[in-house]
Coordinates of C-alpha atoms and ligand atoms in Angstrom, one line a residue:
X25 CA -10.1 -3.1 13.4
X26 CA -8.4 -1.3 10.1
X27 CA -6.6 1.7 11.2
X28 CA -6.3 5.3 8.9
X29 CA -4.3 8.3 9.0
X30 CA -5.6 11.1 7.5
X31 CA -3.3 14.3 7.3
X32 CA -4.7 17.2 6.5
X33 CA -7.7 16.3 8.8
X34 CA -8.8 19.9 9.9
X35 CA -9.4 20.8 6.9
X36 CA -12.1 20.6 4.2
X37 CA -11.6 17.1 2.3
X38 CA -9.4 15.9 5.0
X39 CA -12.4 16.3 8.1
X40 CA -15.4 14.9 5.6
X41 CA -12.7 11.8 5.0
X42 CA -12.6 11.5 8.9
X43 CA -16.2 11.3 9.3
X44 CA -16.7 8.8 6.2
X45 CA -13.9 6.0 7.2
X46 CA -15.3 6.3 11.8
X47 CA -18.8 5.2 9.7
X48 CA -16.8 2.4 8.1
X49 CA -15.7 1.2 11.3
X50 CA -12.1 2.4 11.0
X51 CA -9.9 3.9 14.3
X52 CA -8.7 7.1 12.7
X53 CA -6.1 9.5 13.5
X54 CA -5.9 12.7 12.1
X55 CA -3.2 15.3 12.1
X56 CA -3.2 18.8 10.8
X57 CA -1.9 22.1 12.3
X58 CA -5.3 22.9 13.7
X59 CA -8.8 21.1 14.3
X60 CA -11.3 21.4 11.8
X61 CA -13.1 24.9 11.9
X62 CA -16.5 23.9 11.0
X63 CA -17.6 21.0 13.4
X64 CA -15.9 19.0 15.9
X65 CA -13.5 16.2 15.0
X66 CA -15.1 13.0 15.4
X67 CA -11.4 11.4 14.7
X68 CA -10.5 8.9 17.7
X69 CA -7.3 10.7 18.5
X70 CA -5.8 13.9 16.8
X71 CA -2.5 15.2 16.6
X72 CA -1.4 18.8 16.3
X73 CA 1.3 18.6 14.1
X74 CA 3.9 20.7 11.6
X75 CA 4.0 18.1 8.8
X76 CA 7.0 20.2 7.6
X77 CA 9.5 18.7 10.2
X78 CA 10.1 15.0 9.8
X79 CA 9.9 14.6 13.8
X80 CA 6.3 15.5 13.5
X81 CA 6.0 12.6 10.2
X82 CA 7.2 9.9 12.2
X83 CA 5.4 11.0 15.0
X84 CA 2.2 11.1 12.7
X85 CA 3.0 7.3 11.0
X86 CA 3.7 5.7 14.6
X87 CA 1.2 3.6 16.9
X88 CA 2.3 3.3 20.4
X89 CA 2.1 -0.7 20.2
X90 CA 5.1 -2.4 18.5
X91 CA 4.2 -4.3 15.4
X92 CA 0.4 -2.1 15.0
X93 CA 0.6 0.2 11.5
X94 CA -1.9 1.8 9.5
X95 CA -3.7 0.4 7.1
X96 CA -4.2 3.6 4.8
X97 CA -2.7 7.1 5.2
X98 CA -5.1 9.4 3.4
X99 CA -2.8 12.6 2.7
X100 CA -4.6 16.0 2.1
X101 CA -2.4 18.0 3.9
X102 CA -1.1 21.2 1.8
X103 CA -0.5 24.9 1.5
X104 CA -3.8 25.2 -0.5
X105 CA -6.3 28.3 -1.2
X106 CA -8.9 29.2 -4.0
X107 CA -7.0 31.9 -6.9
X108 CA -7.0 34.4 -4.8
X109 CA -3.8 32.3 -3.1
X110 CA -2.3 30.3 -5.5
X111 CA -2.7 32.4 -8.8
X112 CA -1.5 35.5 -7.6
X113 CA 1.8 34.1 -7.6
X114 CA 2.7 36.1 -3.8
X115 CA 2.5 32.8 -2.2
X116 CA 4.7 30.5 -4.9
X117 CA 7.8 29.7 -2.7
X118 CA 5.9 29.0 0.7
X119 CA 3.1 27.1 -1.3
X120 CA 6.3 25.0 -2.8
X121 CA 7.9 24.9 0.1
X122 CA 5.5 23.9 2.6
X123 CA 3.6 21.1 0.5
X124 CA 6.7 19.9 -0.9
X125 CA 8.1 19.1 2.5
X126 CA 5.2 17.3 3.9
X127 CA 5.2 15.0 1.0
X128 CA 9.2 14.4 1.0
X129 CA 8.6 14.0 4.8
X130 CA 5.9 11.9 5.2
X131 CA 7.3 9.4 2.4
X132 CA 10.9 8.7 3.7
X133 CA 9.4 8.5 7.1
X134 CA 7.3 5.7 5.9
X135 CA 10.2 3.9 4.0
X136 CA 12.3 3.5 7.3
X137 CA 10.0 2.3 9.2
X138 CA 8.7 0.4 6.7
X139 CA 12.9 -1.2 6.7
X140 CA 13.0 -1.1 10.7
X141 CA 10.2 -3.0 11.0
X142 CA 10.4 -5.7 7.8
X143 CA 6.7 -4.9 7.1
X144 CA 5.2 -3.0 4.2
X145 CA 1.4 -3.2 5.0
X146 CA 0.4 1.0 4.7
X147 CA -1.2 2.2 1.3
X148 CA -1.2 6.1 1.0
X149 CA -3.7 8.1 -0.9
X150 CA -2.2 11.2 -2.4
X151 CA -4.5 14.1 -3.4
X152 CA -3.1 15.5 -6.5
X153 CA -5.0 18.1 -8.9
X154 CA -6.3 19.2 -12.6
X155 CA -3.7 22.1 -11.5
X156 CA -0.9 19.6 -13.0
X157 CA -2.5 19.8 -16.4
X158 CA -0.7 21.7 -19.3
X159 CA -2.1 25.4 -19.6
X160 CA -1.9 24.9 -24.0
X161 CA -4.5 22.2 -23.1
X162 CA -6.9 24.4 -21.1
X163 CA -6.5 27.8 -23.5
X164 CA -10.3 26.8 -25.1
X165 CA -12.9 27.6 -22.5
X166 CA -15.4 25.3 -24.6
X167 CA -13.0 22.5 -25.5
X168 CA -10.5 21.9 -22.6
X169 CA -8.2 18.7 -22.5
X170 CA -7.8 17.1 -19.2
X171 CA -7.6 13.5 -19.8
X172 CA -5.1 12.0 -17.6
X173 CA -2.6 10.9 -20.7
X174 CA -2.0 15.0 -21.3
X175 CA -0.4 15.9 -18.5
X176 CA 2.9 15.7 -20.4
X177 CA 4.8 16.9 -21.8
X178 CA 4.3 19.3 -18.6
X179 CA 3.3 23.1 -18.0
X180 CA 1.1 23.6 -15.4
X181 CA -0.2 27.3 -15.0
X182 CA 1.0 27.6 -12.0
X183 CA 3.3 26.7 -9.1
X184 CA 1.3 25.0 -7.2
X185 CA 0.8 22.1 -9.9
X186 CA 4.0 22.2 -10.2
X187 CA 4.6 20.9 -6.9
X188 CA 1.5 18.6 -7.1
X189 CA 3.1 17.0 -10.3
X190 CA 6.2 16.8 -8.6
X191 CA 4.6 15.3 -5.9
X192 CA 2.5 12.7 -7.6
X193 CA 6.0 11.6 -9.1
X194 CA 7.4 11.3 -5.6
X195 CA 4.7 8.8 -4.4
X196 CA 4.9 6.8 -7.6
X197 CA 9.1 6.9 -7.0
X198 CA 8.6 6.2 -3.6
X199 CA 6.1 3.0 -4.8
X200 CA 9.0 2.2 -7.5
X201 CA 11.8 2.0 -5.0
X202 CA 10.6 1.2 -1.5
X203 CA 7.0 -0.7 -2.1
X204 CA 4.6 1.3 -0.7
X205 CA 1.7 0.6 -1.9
X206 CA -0.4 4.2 -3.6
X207 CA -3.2 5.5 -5.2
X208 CA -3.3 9.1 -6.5
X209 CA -5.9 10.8 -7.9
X210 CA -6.9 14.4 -9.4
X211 CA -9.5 16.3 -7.7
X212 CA -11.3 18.3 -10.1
X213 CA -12.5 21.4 -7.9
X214 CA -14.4 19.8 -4.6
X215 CA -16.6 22.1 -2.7
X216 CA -19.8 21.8 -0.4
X217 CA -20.5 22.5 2.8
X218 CA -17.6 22.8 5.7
X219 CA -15.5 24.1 2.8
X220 CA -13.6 27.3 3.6
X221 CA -15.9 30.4 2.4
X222 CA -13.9 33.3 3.6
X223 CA -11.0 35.2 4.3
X224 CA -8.9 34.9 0.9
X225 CA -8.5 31.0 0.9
X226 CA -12.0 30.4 -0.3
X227 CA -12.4 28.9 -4.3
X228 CA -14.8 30.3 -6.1
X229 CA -18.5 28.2 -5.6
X230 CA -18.0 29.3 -2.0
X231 CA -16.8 32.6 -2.9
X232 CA -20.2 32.9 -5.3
X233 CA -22.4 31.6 -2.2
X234 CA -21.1 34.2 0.3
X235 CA -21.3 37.0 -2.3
X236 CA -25.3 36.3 -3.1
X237 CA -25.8 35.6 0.3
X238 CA -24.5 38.8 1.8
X239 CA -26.9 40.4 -0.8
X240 CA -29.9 41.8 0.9
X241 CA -33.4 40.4 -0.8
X242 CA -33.8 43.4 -2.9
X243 CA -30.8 42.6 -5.1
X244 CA -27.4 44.7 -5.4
X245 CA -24.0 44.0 -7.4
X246 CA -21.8 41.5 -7.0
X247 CA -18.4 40.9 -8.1
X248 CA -17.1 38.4 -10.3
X249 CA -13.5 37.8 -10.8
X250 CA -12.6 37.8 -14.9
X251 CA -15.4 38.1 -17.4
X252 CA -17.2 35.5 -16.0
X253 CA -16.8 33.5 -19.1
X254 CA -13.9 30.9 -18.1
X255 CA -15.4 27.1 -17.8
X256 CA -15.1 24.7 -14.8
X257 CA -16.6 21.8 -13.2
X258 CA -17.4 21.1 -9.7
X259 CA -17.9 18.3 -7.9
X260 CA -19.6 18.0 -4.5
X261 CA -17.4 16.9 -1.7
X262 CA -19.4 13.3 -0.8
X263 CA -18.8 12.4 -4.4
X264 CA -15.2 12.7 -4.7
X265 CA -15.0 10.9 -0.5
X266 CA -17.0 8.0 -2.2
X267 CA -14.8 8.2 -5.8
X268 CA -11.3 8.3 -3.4
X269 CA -12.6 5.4 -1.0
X270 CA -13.5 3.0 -4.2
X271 CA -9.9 3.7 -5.5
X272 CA -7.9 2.7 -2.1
X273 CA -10.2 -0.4 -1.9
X274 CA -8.8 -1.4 -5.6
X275 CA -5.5 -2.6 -7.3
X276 CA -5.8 0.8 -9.6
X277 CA -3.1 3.3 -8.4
X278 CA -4.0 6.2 -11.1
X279 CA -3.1 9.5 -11.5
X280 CA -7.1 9.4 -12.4
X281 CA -9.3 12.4 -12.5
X282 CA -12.1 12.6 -9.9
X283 CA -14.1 15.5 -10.7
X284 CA -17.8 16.3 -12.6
X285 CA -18.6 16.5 -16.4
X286 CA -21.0 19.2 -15.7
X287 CA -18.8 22.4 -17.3
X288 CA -20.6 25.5 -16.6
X289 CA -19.2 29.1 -17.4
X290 CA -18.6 31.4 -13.8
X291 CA -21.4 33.2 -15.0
X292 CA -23.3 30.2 -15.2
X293 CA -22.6 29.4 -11.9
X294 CA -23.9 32.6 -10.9
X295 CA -26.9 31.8 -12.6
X296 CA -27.6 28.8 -10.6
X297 CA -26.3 30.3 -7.5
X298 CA -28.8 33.5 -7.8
X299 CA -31.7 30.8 -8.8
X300 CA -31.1 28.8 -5.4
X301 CA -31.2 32.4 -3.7
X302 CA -34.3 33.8 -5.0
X303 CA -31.9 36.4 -5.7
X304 CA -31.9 38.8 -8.6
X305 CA -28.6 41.2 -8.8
X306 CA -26.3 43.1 -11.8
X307 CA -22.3 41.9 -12.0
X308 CA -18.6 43.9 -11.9
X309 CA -16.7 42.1 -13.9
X310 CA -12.5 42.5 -12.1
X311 CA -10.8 41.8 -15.1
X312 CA -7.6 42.1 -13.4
X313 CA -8.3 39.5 -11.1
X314 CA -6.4 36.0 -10.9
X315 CA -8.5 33.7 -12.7
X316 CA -6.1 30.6 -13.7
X317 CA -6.7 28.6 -17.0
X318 CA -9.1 29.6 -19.4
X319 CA -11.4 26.2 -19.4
X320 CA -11.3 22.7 -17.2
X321 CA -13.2 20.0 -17.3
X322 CA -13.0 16.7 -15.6
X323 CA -12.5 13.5 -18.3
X324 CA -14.1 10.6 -16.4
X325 CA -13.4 7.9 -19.1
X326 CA -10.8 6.1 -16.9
X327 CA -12.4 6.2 -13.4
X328 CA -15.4 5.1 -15.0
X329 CA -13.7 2.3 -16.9
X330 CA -11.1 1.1 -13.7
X331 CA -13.8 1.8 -11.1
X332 CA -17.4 2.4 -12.5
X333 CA -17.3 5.3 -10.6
X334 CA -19.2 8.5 -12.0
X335 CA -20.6 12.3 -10.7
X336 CA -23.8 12.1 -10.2
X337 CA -25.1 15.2 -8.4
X338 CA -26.1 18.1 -10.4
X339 CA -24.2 20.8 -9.8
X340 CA -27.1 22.9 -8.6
X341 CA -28.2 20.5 -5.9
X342 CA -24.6 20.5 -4.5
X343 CA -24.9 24.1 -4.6
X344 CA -27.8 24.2 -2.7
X345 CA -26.8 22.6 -0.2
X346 CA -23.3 24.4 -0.1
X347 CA -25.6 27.9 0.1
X348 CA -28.0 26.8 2.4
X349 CA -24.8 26.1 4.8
X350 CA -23.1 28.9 3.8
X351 CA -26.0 31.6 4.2
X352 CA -26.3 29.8 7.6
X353 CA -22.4 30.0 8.5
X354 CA -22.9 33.9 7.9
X355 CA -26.0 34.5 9.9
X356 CA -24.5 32.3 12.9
X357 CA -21.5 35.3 12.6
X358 CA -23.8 38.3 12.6
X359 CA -25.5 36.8 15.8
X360 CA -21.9 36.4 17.1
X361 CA -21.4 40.0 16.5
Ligands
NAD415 P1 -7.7 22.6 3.0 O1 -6.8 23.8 3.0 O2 -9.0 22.7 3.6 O3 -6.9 21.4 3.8 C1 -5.6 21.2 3.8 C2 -5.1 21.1 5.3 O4 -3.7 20.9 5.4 C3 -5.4 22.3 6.2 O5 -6.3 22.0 7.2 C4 -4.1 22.8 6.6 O6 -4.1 23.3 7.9 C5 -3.3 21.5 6.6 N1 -1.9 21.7 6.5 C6 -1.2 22.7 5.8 N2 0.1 22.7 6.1 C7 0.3 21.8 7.0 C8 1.4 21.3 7.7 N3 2.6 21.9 7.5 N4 1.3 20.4 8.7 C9 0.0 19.8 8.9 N5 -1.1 20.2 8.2 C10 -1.0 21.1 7.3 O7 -7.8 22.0 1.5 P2 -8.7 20.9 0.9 O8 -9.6 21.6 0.0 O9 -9.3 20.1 2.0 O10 -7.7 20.1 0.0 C11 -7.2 18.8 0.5 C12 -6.1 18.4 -0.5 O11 -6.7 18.2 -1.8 C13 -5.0 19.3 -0.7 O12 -3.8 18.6 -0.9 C14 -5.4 20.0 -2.0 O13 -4.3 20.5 -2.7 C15 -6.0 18.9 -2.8 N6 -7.0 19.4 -3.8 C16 -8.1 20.0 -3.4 C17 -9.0 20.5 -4.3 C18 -10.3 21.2 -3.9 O14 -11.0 21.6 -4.8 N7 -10.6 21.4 -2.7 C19 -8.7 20.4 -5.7 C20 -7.5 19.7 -6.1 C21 -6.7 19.2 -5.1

């Protein structure tokens, strides 16, 4: 039976992974600081673990029976929020600090006991982001440039793609000098349902959802943070589990982009968000709000060409069913009291 570790497993990405490789047939651990908030893990063991100490990294990498390893580690694990937490730049050094650490951790934990044992047999999957692209590239909300070939000469917007381009060299250093086998990919903005959807860490599809949601039916104001006229894509979060599952399974180790095509303004996510509501409502624009790069977009010409992997949902069909659990999440919390 193939074995995975996936770090990071109580939280969005990391507990949909979980669930994906127990239906391939995999034994899974999963580590995080807490369990997934959501659902219940449906991992076969999991650890509570601070990835930031390297006791808790070899902890994480060992199996109790000499000679066992894993056959993927699946690392999601990161100091992460929507722009609320990572553009407002009060969060830079922890953000750094903390996901920084887990990667240097995890990685030299892996290389000796990769040496103690003689064995290199564990591939890693590293979740890296369109955060690493260069903000000059991203300055035309209808024109962005985020092929994977432009992320240098570097300038991220902010620090945490700093530390993801930092870290994406790590891995491929790590690959360079010790072996281990790695895939790393970009995630293009991945929501859906189980996603966080309050409490500051949210990104902003969910953020949208809980707005209209907490509407009553007879309409009301919502805000929307910047003039609404900033361009993204989103991709729905059993898309980018399949896209990341076909990339371990090949010889391709990336950076590649996994993310949609389908850019859409913020106000054009409010448009489809208030369509799936039966909603009709007037918008405050916070122009003063952290909003991050001016336009993004997914370029899918390489996956498409190493994997034949493309998005295929329609952003408003992932957004319906990221409402529909979303509307239900809040409901569930008023009957809580
Ligand atoms: P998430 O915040 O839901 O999951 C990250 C998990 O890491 C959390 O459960 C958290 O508790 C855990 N964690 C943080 N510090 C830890 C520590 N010291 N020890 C152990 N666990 C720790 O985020 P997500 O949306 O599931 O993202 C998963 C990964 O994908 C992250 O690395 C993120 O940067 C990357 N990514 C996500 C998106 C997206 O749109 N969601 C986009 C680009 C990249």
């Amino acid at each position: 039976m193939k074995r995975a570790l996936v770090l990071g497993a109580g939280g969005f990405i990391g507990s949909h992974m979980v669930k994906r490789l127990k239906d391939e047939g995999f034994w899974v651990r999963g580590v995080d600081l807490k369990y997934p908030e959501y659902s219940e893990t449906v991992a076969d063991e999991f650890l509570i673990l601070d990835l930031r100490h390297r006791k808790s990294a070899i902890q994480s990498l060992e199996l109790p029976v000499q000679g066992q390893h894993f056959d993927h580690v699946y690392q999601y694990a990161a100091d992460m929020g929507g722009a609320g937490y990572i553009f407002t730049g009060e969060n830079d050094a922890d953000v750094m600090f903390n996901s920084a650490s887990i990667n240097l951790n995890i990685l030299q934990s892996q290389a000796e006991l990769n040496l103690q044992s003689g064995t290199i047999s564990t591939k890693f999957f590293y979740s890296s982001s369109a955060c690493i692209y260069p903000e000059q590239n991203q300055m035309d909300p209808e024109n962005p440039h985020c092929e994977e070939a432009s992320a240098y000469p570097a300038n991220p917007d902010s620090e945490y793609g700093w530390e993801k381009l930092f870290s994406e060299r790590l891995f491929f250093a790590y690959n360079r000098n010790y072996q281990i086998p790695i895939a790393v990919a970009r995630f293009h903005n991945i929501f859906g349902p189980e996603g966080t959807w309050d409490g500051g860490k949210e990104k902003s599809p969910a953020a949208i959802c809980r707005k209209v949601a907490n509407l009553p039916e007879s309409g009301g104001e919502i805000e929307i943070w910047g003039d609404g006229k900033q361009t993204r894509s989103f991709l729905f979060i059993d898309e980018c589990i399949e896209a990341t599952r076909r990339l371990m399974d090949s010889d391709f180790q990336g950076p590649v982009n996994i993310g949609s095509e389908e850019m859409v303004t913020i106000n054009e996510l409010v448009d489809i968000t208030g369509r799936i509501a039966k909603k009709s409502f007037s918008r405050k624009y916070k122009l003063d709000a952290p909003t991050g790069v001016r336009g993004r977009n997914s370029s899918n010409d390489l996956i498409r060409e190493k994997l034949g992997w493309d998005f295929q949902m329609t952003l408003e069909e992932g957004l319906s069913h990221t409402y529909r659990w979303i509307s239900n999440q809040i409901k569930s919390q008023e009957l809580r009291g």
